[in-house]
Amino acid sequence: MSSDQILVKKPLIFATGSEIRKDIAESHGISCEFIKSEVDEELIKLNFHGNDFDKLAIQLATEKALTISDKNKDYFVVGVDQVCSLDEEILNKPGNKDNAIVSLQKLSGKTHYQNCGMAICKDGKIIWQSSAIAELTMKDLTLDEIQRYLDLDEPYSCSGSYKFEANGKDLFLNVIGSEYTIQGMDIDQLIEAFYREGIIWFMKDFKNKVAVITGAGSGMGRELAIELAKSGANIALAEIDETTLDETAELLKKYNVGVSKHILDVGTGSGCI
């Protein structure tokens, strides 16, 4: 995966209400919308047969993406989900401390799996699916240790009843797999998929270079101008509407880069050199 700055160039939505997954996306430079999908997860799990829990995670992620995609045409929609499994059992989000104690007692001293499922949809169609699995072996925990941990993190809305990104990582003897997989979103796989689908660019160093942006008065043109200005590029704005052109130029002032304005219609021969 490239270490260059990421620029989202196509409309993108993550079908999640998870703050940790939002933080992961934003920390990797992915600027987009986040909309919680109201999919009945328990019904999907109830109707699932077998123990290929990574496939269940993909199904959950896909249903979330499709639900949001049906209402947001022309957007790429990402669904993500995870399934915590111990042997043949799924350990759901506990919801409260008593349930979390039961879950952690089951996991104590044993190896379990966090199955991460991901999907990308557009216009109600699936265009990409994948999964990742992390293997975690928990320490032998006493009831007192479990209660002390729960008082620290209160992980009652977390798969497996722990927050690995906080104090939960201290509960384990051995972990095989990415921390992002454990948190239910393998961001490295997603970024690679975004790049292949043309959803993102990897931006090089644009400092002191000139970027010509057409359709700069609104939408993706304006967003692209802002992102390039943030990276230090000087911006030549082209737009047929003088009012929206001026608005974009005003937005770029705070980035202290050169900005020129050009009123023209690149869709006509007279608007092009």
mmCIF file with all atom_site columns, N, CA and C in Angstrom, residues 2 75 122 148 158 165 172 192 202 204 208 259:
data_model
loop_
_atom_site.group_PDB
_atom_site.id
_atom_site.type_symbol
_atom_site.label_atom_id
_atom_site.label_alt_id
_atom_site.label_comp_id
_atom_site.label_asym_id
_atom_site.label_entity_id
_atom_site.label_seq_id
_atom_site.pdbx_PDB_ins_code
_atom_site.Cartn_x
_atom_site.Cartn_y
_atom_site.Cartn_z
_atom_site.occupancy
_atom_site.B_iso_or_equiv
_atom_site.pdbx_formal_charge
_atom_site.auth_seq_id
_atom_site.auth_comp_id
_atom_site.auth_asym_id
_atom_site.auth_atom_id
_atom_site.pdbx_PDB_model_num
ATOM 1  N N  . SER A 1 2   ? 0.544   2.231   -0.809 1.00 0.00 ? 2   SER A N  1
ATOM 2  C CA . SER A 1 2   ? 1.332   3.451   -0.882 1.00 0.00 ? 2   SER A CA 1
ATOM 3  C C  . SER A 1 2   ? 1.236   4.243   0.408  1.00 0.00 ? 2   SER A C  1
ATOM 4  N N  . TYR A 1 75  ? -23.112 6.504   -5.447 1.00 0.00 ? 75  TYR A N  1
ATOM 5  C CA . TYR A 1 75  ? -22.108 6.445   -4.379 1.00 0.00 ? 75  TYR A CA 1
ATOM 6  C C  . TYR A 1 75  ? -21.511 5.034   -4.297 1.00 0.00 ? 75  TYR A C  1
ATOM 7  N N  . LYS A 1 122 ? -22.230 -0.462  -5.280 1.00 0.00 ? 122 LYS A N  1
ATOM 8  C CA . LYS A 1 122 ? -22.569 0.772   -5.997 1.00 0.00 ? 122 LYS A CA 1
ATOM 9  C C  . LYS A 1 122 ? -23.859 0.540   -6.760 1.00 0.00 ? 122 LYS A C  1
ATOM 10 N N  . ARG A 1 148 ? -12.384 -5.996  36.936 1.00 0.00 ? 148 ARG A N  1
ATOM 11 C CA . ARG A 1 148 ? -11.539 -4.792  36.920 1.00 0.00 ? 148 ARG A CA 1
ATOM 12 C C  . ARG A 1 148 ? -11.353 -4.282  35.495 1.00 0.00 ? 148 ARG A C  1
ATOM 13 N N  . CYS A 1 158 ? -18.973 -3.964  22.213 1.00 0.00 ? 158 CYS A N  1
ATOM 14 C CA . CYS A 1 158 ? -17.847 -4.483  21.436 1.00 0.00 ? 158 CYS A CA 1
ATOM 15 C C  . CYS A 1 158 ? -17.943 -5.991  21.222 1.00 0.00 ? 158 CYS A C  1
ATOM 16 N N  . GLU A 1 165 ? -8.211  -1.897  21.193 1.00 0.00 ? 165 GLU A N  1
ATOM 17 C CA . GLU A 1 165 ? -7.466  -0.656  20.967 1.00 0.00 ? 165 GLU A CA 1
ATOM 18 C C  . GLU A 1 165 ? -7.215  0.124   22.245 1.00 0.00 ? 165 GLU A C  1
ATOM 19 N N  . PHE A 1 172 ? -4.355  -10.525 26.476 1.00 0.00 ? 172 PHE A N  1
ATOM 20 C CA . PHE A 1 172 ? -3.987  -11.622 25.588 1.00 0.00 ? 172 PHE A CA 1
ATOM 21 C C  . PHE A 1 172 ? -2.540  -12.087 25.731 1.00 0.00 ? 172 PHE A C  1
ATOM 22 N N  . GLU A 1 192 ? -6.512  -0.809  -0.847 1.00 0.00 ? 192 GLU A N  1
ATOM 23 C CA . GLU A 1 192 ? -6.112  -1.437  -2.111 1.00 0.00 ? 192 GLU A CA 1
ATOM 24 C C  . GLU A 1 192 ? -7.308  -1.583  -3.048 1.00 0.00 ? 192 GLU A C  1
ATOM 25 N N  . PHE A 1 202 ? -3.559  8.172   -4.922 1.00 0.00 ? 202 PHE A N  1
ATOM 26 C CA . PHE A 1 202 ? -2.441  8.389   -4.016 1.00 0.00 ? 202 PHE A CA 1
ATOM 27 C C  . PHE A 1 202 ? -1.735  9.650   -4.486 1.00 0.00 ? 202 PHE A C  1
ATOM 28 N N  . LYS A 1 204 ? 0.972   12.518  -4.748 1.00 0.00 ? 204 LYS A N  1
ATOM 29 C CA . LYS A 1 204 ? 2.388   12.791  -4.555 1.00 0.00 ? 204 LYS A CA 1
ATOM 30 C C  . LYS A 1 204 ? 2.544   14.180  -3.944 1.00 0.00 ? 204 LYS A C  1
ATOM 31 N N  . ASN A 1 208 ? 3.912   23.653  -4.483 1.00 0.00 ? 208 ASN A N  1
ATOM 32 C CA . ASN A 1 208 ? 4.422   24.626  -5.460 1.00 0.00 ? 208 ASN A CA 1
ATOM 33 C C  . ASN A 1 208 ? 4.179   24.210  -6.916 1.00 0.00 ? 208 ASN A C  1
ATOM 34 N N  . VAL A 1 259 ? -3.966  31.205  -6.290 1.00 0.00 ? 259 VAL A N  1
ATOM 35 C CA . VAL A 1 259 ? -5.255  30.826  -6.877 1.00 0.00 ? 259 VAL A CA 1
ATOM 36 C C  . VAL A 1 259 ? -5.564  31.772  -8.038 1.00 0.00 ? 259 VAL A C  1
#
